[in-house]
XYZ file of C-alpha atoms in Angstrom:
651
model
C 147.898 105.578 135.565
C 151.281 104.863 134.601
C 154.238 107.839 134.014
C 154.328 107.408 130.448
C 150.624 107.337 130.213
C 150.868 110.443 132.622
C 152.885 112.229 130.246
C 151.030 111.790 127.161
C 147.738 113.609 129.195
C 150.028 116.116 130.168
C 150.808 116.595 126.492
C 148.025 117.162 125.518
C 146.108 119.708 124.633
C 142.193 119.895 125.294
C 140.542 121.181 121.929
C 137.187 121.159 122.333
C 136.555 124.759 123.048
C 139.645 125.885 120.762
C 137.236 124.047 117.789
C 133.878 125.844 119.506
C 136.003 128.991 119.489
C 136.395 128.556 115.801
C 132.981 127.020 114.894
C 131.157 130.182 116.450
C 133.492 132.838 115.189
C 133.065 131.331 111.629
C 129.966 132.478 109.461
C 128.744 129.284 109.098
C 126.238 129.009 111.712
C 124.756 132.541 111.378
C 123.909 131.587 107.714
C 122.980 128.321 108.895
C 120.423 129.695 111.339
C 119.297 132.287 108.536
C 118.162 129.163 106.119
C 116.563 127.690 108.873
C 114.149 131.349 109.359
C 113.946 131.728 105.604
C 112.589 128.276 105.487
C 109.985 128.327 108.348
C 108.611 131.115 106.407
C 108.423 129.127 102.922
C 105.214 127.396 102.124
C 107.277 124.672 100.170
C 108.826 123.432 103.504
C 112.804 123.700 102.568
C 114.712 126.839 100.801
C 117.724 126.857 99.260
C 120.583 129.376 98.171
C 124.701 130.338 98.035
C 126.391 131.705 99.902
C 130.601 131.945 100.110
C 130.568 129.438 97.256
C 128.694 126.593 99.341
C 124.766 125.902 99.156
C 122.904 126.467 102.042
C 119.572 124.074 102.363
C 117.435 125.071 105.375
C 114.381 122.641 106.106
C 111.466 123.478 108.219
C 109.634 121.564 110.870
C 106.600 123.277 110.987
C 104.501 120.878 108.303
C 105.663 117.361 110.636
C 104.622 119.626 113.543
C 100.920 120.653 111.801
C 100.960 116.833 110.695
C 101.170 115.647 114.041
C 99.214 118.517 116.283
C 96.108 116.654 116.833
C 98.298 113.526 118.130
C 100.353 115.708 120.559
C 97.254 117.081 121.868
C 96.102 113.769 122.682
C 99.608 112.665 124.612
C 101.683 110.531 124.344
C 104.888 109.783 122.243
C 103.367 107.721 119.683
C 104.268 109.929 116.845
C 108.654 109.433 117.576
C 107.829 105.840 117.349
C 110.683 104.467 115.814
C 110.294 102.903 112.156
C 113.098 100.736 110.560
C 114.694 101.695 107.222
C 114.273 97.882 105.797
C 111.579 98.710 103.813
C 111.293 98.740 100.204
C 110.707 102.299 99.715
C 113.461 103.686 102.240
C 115.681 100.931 101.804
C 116.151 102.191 98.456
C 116.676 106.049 100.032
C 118.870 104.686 102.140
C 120.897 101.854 100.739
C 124.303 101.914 102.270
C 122.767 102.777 105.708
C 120.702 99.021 105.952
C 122.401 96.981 102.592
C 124.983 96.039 104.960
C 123.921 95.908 108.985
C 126.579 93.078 109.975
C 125.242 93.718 113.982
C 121.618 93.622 113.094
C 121.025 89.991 113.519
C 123.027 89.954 116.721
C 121.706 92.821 118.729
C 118.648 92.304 117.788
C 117.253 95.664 115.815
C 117.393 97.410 112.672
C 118.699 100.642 111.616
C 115.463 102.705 112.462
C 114.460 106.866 112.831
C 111.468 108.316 114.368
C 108.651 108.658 112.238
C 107.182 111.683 112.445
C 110.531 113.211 110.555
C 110.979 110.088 108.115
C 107.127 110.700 107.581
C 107.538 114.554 106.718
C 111.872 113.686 104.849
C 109.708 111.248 102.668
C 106.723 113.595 101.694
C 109.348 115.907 100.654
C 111.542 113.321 99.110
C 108.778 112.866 96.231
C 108.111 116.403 95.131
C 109.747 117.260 91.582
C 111.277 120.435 93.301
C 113.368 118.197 96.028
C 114.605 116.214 92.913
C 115.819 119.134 90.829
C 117.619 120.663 93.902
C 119.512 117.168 94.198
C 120.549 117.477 90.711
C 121.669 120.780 90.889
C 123.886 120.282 94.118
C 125.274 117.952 92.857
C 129.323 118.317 92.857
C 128.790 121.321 94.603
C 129.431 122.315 98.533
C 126.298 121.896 100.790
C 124.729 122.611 104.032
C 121.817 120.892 105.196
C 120.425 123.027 108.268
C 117.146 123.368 109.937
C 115.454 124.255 113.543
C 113.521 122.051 115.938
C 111.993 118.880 113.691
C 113.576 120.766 111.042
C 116.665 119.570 111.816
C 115.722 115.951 112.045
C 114.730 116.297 108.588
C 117.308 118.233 107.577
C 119.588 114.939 108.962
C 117.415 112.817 106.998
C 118.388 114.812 104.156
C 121.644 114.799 104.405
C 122.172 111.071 105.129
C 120.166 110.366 101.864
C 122.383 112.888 99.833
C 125.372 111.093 101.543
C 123.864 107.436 100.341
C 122.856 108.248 96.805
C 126.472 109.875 96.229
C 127.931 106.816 97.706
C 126.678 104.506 94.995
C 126.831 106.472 91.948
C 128.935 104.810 89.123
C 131.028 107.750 88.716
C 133.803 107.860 91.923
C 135.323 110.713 92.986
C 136.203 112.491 96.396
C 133.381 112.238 98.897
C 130.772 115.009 98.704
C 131.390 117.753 100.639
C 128.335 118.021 102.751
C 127.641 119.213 106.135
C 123.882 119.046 108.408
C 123.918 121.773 110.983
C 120.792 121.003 113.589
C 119.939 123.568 116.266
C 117.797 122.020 118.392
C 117.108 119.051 116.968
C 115.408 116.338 118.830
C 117.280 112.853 118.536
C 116.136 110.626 115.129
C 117.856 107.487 115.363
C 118.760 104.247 117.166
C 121.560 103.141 118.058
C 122.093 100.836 114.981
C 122.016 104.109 113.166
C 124.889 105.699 114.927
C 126.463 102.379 114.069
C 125.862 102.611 110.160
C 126.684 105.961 110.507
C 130.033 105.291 112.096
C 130.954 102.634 109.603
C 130.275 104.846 106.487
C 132.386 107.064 108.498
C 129.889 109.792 107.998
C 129.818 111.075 111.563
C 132.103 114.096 110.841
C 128.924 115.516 108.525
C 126.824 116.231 111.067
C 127.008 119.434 114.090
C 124.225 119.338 115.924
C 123.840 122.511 118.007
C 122.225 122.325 121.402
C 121.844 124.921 124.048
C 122.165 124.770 127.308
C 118.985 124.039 128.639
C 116.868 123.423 125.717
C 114.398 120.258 126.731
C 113.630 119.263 122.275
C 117.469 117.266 122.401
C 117.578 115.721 125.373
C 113.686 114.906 125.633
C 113.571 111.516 123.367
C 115.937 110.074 125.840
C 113.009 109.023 127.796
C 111.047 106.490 127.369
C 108.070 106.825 124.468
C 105.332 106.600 126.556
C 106.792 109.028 128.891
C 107.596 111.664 126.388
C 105.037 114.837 126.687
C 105.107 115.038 122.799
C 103.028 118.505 122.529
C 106.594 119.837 124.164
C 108.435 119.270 120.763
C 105.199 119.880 118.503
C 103.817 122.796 120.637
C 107.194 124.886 120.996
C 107.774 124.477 117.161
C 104.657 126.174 115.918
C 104.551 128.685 118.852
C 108.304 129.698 117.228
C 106.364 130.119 113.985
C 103.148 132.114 114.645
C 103.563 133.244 111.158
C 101.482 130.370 110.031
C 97.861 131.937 111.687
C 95.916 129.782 109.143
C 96.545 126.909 111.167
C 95.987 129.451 114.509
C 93.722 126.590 115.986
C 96.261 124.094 116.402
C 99.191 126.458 117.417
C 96.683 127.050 120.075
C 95.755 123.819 121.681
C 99.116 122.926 121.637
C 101.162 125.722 122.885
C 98.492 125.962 125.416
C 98.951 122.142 126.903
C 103.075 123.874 126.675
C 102.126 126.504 128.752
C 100.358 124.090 131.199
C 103.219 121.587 131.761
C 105.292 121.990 135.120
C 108.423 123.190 134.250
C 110.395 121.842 137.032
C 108.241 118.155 136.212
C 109.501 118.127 132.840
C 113.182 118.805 133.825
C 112.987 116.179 136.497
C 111.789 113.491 133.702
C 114.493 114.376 131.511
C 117.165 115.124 133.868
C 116.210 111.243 135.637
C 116.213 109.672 132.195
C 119.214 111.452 130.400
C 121.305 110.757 133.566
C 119.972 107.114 133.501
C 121.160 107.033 130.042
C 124.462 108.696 130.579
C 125.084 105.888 133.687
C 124.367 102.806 131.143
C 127.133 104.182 128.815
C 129.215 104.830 131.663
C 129.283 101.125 132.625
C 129.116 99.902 129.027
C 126.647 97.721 129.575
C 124.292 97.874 126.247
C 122.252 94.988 127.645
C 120.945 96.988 129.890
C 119.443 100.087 127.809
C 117.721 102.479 129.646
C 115.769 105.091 128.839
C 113.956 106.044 124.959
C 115.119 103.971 121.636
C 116.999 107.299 120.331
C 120.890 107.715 120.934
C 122.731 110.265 119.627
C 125.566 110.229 116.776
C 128.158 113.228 114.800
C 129.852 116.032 116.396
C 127.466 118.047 119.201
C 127.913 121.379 119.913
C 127.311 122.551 123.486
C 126.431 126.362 123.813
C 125.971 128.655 126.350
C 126.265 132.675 126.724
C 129.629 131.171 127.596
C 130.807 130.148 124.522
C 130.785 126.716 122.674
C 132.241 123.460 123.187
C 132.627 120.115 120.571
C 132.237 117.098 121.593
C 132.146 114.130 118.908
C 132.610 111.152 120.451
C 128.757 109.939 121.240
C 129.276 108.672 124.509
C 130.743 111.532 125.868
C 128.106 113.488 124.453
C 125.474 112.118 126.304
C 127.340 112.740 129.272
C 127.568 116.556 128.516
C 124.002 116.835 127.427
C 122.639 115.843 130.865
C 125.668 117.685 132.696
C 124.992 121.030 130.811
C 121.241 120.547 131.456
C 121.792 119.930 135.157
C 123.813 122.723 135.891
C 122.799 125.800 137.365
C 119.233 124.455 137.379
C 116.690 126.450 139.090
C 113.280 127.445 139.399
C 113.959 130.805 138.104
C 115.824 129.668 134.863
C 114.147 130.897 131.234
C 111.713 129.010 130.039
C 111.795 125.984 127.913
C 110.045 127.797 125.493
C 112.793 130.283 125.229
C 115.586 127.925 125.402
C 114.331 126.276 122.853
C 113.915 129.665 120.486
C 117.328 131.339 121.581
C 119.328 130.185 119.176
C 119.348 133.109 116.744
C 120.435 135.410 119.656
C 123.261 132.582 120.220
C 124.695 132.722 117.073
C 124.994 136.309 116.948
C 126.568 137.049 120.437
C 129.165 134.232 120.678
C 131.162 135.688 117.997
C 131.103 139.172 119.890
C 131.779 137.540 123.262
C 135.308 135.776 121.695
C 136.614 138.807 121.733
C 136.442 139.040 125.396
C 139.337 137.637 126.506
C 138.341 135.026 129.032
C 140.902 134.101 132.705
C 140.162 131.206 134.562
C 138.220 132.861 137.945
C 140.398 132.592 140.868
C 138.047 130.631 142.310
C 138.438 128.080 140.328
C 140.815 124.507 140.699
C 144.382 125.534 139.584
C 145.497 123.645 136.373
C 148.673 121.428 136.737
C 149.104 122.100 133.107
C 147.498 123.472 129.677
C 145.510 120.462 129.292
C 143.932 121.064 132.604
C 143.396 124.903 132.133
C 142.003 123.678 128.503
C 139.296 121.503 130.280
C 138.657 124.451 132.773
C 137.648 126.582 129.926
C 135.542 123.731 127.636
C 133.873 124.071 131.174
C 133.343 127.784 131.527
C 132.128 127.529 127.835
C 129.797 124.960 127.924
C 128.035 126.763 130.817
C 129.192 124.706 133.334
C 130.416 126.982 136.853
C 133.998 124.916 138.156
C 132.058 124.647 141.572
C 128.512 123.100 140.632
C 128.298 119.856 141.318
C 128.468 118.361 137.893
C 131.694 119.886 137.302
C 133.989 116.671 138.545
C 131.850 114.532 135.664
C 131.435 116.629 133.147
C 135.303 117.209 133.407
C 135.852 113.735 133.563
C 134.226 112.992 130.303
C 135.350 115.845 128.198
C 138.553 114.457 129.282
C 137.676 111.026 127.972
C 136.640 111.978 124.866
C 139.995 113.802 124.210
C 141.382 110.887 125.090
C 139.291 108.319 122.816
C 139.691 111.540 119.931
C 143.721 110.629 119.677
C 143.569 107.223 121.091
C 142.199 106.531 117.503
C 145.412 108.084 115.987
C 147.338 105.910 118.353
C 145.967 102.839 117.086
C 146.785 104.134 113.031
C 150.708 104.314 114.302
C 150.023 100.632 116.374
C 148.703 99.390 112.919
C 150.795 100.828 110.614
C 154.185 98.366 112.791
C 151.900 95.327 112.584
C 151.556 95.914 109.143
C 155.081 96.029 109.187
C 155.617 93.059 110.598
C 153.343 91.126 108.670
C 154.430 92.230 105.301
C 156.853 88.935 105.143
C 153.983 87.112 104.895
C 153.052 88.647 101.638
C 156.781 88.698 100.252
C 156.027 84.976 100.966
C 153.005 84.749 98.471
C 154.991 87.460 96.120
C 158.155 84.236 96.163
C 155.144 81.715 95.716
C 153.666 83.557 92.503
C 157.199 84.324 91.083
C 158.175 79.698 91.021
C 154.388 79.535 88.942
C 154.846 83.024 86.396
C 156.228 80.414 83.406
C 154.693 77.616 83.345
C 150.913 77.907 84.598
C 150.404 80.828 87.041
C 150.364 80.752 90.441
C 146.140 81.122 90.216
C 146.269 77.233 88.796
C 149.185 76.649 90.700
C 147.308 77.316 93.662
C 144.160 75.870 92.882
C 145.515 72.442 91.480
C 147.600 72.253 94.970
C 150.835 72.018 92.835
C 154.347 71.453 95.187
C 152.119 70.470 98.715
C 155.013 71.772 100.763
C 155.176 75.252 98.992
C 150.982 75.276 98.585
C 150.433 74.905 102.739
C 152.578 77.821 103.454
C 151.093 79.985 100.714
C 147.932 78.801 102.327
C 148.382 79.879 105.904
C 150.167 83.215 104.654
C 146.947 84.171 102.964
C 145.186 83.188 105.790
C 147.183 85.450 108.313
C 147.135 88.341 105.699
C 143.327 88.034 105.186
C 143.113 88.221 109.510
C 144.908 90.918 109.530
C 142.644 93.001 107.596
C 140.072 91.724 108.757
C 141.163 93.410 112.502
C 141.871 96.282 110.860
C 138.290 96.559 109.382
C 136.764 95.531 112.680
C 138.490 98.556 114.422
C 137.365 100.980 111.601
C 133.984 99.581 112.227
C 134.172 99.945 115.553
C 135.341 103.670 115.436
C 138.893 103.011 117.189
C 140.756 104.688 113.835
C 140.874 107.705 112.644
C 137.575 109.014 110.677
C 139.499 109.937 107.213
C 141.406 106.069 107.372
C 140.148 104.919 104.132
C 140.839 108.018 102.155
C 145.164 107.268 103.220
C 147.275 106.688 100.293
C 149.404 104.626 102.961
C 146.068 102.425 104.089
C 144.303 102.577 100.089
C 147.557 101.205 98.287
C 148.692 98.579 101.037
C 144.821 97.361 101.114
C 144.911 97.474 96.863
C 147.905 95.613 96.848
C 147.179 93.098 99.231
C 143.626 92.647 97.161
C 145.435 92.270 93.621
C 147.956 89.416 95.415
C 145.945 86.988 97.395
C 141.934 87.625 95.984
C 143.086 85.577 93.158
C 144.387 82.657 95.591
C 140.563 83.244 97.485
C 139.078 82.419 93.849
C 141.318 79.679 93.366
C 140.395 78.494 97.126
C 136.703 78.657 95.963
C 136.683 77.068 92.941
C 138.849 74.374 94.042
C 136.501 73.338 96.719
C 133.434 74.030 93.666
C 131.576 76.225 95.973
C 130.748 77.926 92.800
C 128.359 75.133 92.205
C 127.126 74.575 96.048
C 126.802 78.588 96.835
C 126.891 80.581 93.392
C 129.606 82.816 91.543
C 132.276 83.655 93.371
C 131.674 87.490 92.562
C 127.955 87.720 94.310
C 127.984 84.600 96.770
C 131.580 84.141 97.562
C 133.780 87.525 97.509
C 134.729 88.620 101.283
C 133.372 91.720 102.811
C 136.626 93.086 102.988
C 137.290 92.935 99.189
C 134.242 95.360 98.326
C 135.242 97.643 100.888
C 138.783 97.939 99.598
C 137.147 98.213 95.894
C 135.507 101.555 97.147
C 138.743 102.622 99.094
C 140.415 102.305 95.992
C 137.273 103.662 93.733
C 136.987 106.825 96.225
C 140.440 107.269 95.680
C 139.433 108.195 91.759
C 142.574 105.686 90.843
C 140.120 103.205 89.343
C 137.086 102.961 87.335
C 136.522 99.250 87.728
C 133.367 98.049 89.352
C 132.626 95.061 90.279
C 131.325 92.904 87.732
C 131.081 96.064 85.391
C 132.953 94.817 82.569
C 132.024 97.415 80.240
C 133.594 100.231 83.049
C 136.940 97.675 82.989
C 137.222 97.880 79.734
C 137.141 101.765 78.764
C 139.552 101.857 82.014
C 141.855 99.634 80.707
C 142.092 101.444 77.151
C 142.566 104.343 78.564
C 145.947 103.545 80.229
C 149.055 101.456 78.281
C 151.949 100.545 80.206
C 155.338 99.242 78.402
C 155.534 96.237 80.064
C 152.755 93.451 81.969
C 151.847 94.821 85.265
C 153.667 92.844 88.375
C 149.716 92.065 89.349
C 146.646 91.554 87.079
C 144.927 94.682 87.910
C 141.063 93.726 88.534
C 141.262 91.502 91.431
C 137.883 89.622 90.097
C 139.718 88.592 86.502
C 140.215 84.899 87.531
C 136.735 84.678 88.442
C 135.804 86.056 85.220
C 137.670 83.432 83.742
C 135.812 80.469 85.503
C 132.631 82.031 84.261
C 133.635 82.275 80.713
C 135.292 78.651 80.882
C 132.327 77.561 81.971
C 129.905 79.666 79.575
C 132.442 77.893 77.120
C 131.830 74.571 78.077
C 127.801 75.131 78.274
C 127.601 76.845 74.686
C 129.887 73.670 73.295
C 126.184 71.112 74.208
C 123.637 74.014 73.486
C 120.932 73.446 71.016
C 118.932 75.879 71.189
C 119.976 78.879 68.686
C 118.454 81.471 70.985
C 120.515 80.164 74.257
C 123.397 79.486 72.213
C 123.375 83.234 70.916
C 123.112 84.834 74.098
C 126.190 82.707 75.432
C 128.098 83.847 72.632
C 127.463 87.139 73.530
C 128.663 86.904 76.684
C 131.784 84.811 75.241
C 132.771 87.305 72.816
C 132.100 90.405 75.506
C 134.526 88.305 77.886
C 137.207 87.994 74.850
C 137.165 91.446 74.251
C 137.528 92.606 77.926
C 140.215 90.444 78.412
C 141.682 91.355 74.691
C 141.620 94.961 76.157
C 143.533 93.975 79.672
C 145.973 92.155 78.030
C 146.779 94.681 75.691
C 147.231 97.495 77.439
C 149.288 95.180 79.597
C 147.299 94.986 82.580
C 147.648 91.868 83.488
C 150.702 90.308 84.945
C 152.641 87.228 83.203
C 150.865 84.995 84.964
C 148.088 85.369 82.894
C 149.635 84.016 79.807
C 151.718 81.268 81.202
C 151.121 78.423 78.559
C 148.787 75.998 80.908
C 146.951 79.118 82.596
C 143.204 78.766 82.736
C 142.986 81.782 80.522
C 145.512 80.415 77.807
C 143.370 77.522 78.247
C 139.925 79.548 77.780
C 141.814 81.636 74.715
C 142.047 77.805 73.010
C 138.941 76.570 73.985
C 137.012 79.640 72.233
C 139.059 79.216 68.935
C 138.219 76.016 68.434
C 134.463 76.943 69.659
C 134.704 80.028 67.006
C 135.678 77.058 63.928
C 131.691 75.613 64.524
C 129.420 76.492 61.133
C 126.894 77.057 63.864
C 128.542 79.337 65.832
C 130.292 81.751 62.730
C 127.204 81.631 61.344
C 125.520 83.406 64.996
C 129.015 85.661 65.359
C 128.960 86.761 61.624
């Protein structure tokens, strides 16, 4: 390591059991955990309520663990067989999750959960009462919690929420939602910590895990390896309360009871340390262990205290290291690991107030990162002498790292952009020689002045690489979680959209790949272009969907500027413009009245959409240059307008 990279790890300062600290010592996980009792107690399988101003809805696991009791009993890991979300029925739940898996193809899987919980989530998903609690949280505050398989549901819950407020018509600031797990086992693949990561939804989800509790860790190994009455059993033996179904609590809490203790640690500590070696070397060909990997923020708790951890890889690490240490044949049982996490929750709080010194015995700290590390340590349950220590210290300080290296790559980003913003005072130059005569959209499409045309061409070319890096890394998690919600990030990306889309319609058109693919708008438009649509859309600074006309037009009536805009605002209005050019053309050699009518529906809807933009001055000069394709379009429907047969369908 370098000195200056030295310095910045000696500037820092390790956080992970500052934002424990503060996570325990808050209320939200004691009312969290109370949900999650309330709910194990409710025939209807999920309860709801407020609390501080924020909903609190606690799902139980005990009807997927009923469900699947005579499965357990027979062995086997069949029932966390992983089913895909492609679907019809759960692609719908889950649009945004699998509309848009850009990996899939390549690595070879789909975004997929286990399906005992999607099994139970979807159950639940149809009753009327689920429905009406979706309506009425709506807007509001919410906490998704839940125990065991409760909390897998509970995710599933959440993520849908998340999804269906994504694509409602209406945009606004994201939802404020939150899943809290305790003891959840894992639900997903690993395309699903993907999807997750590019909604940039993995700051909704805390999953709390104790220290040696085998339900989290257990799905790391491989199906048919997995003792699956250990999940099902020690949920319903939590819940005795149910004695109508006494006969299967029985037979499975009794095959619990019969399993070796130190057997079953050995399986999961082999396979969650196999796991935690794969992601050490980064080599995903080579995936060991279950299907299931792990994604959000986990919590690590001990009588200790509480440590955060949210970067995934990391987490793995610290879920075998915390299960590792202090391991011996006279630890509690699994049974009460598992079921301690109401005592948890009420004695961390108390035990902050302790003030805590690092033991004398333990490594002196060359600075307040160090001593920071020494006490995520202490908190997560981990002694500074066991043996997992060095690791476990190691990744914690690895994930601080990759927690501001993120950050680090904003500031990198935010010079390039810097430097590349001649590039698009070049096109700004190239649309200011066209405003007069016929726009810099036909300018640009008819390859007017060669010379002036290639450069305009290889500056939208760089610009459109640019982003397209920047997207990559946001996919890829190396920025910041809350990137996309930046006035800096939103207005750059909205004004780079406004300045060269049109130029990527004209680019289209002009090679008539709207004839050879389809319309620009569903066949042609450029992933990046949607995503800065919702940037700008979640921003609440626009109420223009794509290829929602009626949307652009109350948005443009509702706003009337003095003068044109410098850029038409709806990036799509060229391609519009093709289409109703087009539509124009078609309706002039129609015979058929009913055809012909529909047309000139369309036509007159397009007229007064663009009527609207124009204005209230939303479109830039451009637009009305005297050879522009709209001035010609504006011409062509006059004259189409003077037709008996066509006055007589408009009158």
């Amino acid at each position: 390591m370098d000195d200056a990279a030295g310095e910045e790890e000696a500037s820092m300062f390790e956080t992970s059991h500052v934002l424990g600290a503060l996570l325990a010592s808050s209320p939200l996980l004691a009312r969290a955990w109370d949900r999650c009792a309330a709910a194990n107690a409710a025939a209807s399988g999920f309860v709801h309520g407020e609390d501080g101003g924020t909903v609190y809805v606690g799902f139980s696991g005990a009807p997927a663990a009923l469900s699947a009791a005579g499965a357990a009993v027979a062995g086997g890991g069949g029932v966390f067989v992983p089913v895909g979300l492609g679907g019809d029925a759960t692609r719908r739940i889950f649009a945004p999750l699998v509309a848009a898996e850009p990996d899939a193809a390549a690595v070879g899987e789909q975004v997929a959960v286990q399906a005992l919980a999607l099994q139970c989530f979807l159950k639940l998903c149809g009753s009327p009462d689920f429905q009406i609690l979706l309506d009425q949280i709506r807007g509001k505050a919410v906490v998704f919690t839940g125990h065991s398989l409760g909390g897998a549901v509970a995710a599933l819950a959440a993520l849908h929420y998340l999804c269906i407020s994504s694509s409602r018509s209406t945009f606004g600031p994201a939802p404020l939602v939150l899943c809290v797990t305790f003891g959840s086992p894992l639900l997903g693949n690993e395309a699903l910590s993907r999807a997750i990561l590019r909604e940039r939804w993995g700051g909704n989800f805390c999953h709390v895990v104790s220290q040696h509790d085998v339900v989290p860790r257990l799905l790391f190994c491989p199906l048919d390896a997995v003792p699956a009455h250990i999940i099902v059993g020690m949920q319903l033996q939590q819940w005795p309360a149910r004695t109508h179904h006494a006969g299967a609590v029985t037979a499975v809490t009794a095959c619990v009871s019969d399993t070796g203790r130190d057997a079953l640690r050995q399986l999961i500590q082999t396979h969650v340390g196999a796991v935690a070696m794969e992601q050490k070397l980064a080599d995903p060909a080579a995936q060991s262990g279950g299907p299931y990997r792990p994604f959000g923020t986990y919590v690590m708790c001990s009588p200790d205290g509480a440590v955060c951890v949210d970067n995934p890889t990391a987490a793995v690490q610290m879920l075998y290291a915390t299960f590792a240490s202090r391991c011996s044949p006279g630890l509690e049982s699994p049974e009460a690991a598992h079921s301690c996490y109401g005592d948890l929750v009420m004695k961390m709080p108390q035990h902050l107030l302790v003030k805590r010194r690092l033991r004398a015995a333990d490594a002196p700290a060359t600075s307040n990162y160090d001593a920071g590390v020494s006490l995520a340590l202490e908190a997560s349950g981990i002694h500074a002498m066991a043996t997992e220590a060095a690791t476990a210290r190691q990744w914690l300080k690895m994930s601080k790292r990759a927690g501001r290296r993120p950050s680090l790559n904003s500031a990198q980003l935010a010079t390039k952009l810097g430097r590349i913003t001649p590039c698009r005072a070049q096109i700004e130059w190239y649309k200011a020689l066209f405003d007069s005569e016929l726009g810099y959209y036909d300018a640009f499409k008819q390859r007017r002045s060669p010379k002036k045309f290639s450069k305009a061409n290889m500056y939208r070319i760089k610009l459109g690489q640019f982003w397209d890096g920047v997207l990559a890394m946001l996919d890829a998690g190396q920025l910041p979680h809350d990137f996309h919600r930046r006035a800096k990030w939103v207005n750059a990306a909205r004004f780079y959209q406004l300045l060269v889309e049109p130029l990527d319609i004209a680019d289209y058109h002009r090679h008539n790949l709207h004839r050879t693919r389809g319309r620009y708008m569903t066949h042609g438009r450029e992933r990046r272009y949607e995503l800065f649509d919702r940037w700008w859309q979640e921003k609440g600074c626009a109420g223009v969907r794509r290829g929602d006309v009626a949307s652009s037009m109350s948005s443009a009536s509702r706003r009337r500027r003095s003068k044109y805009a410098g850029l038409t605002q709806d990036p799509c209005f060229w391609a519009r413009v093709e289409e109703a050019r087009e539509q124009a053309e078609s309706a002039r050699g129609e015979r058929d009245v009913a055809e012909l009518a529909m047309k000139l529906e369309e036509l007159r809807e397009f007229e007064h959409y663009s009527g609207e933009l124009v204005a209230s001055r939303e479109v830039s000069v451009d637009v009305l240059a005297p050879q522009s394709s709209y001035t010609l379009w504006v011409e062509e429907w006059n004259q189409l307008k003077l037709r008996d047969e066509v006055r007589t369908i408009l009158l």
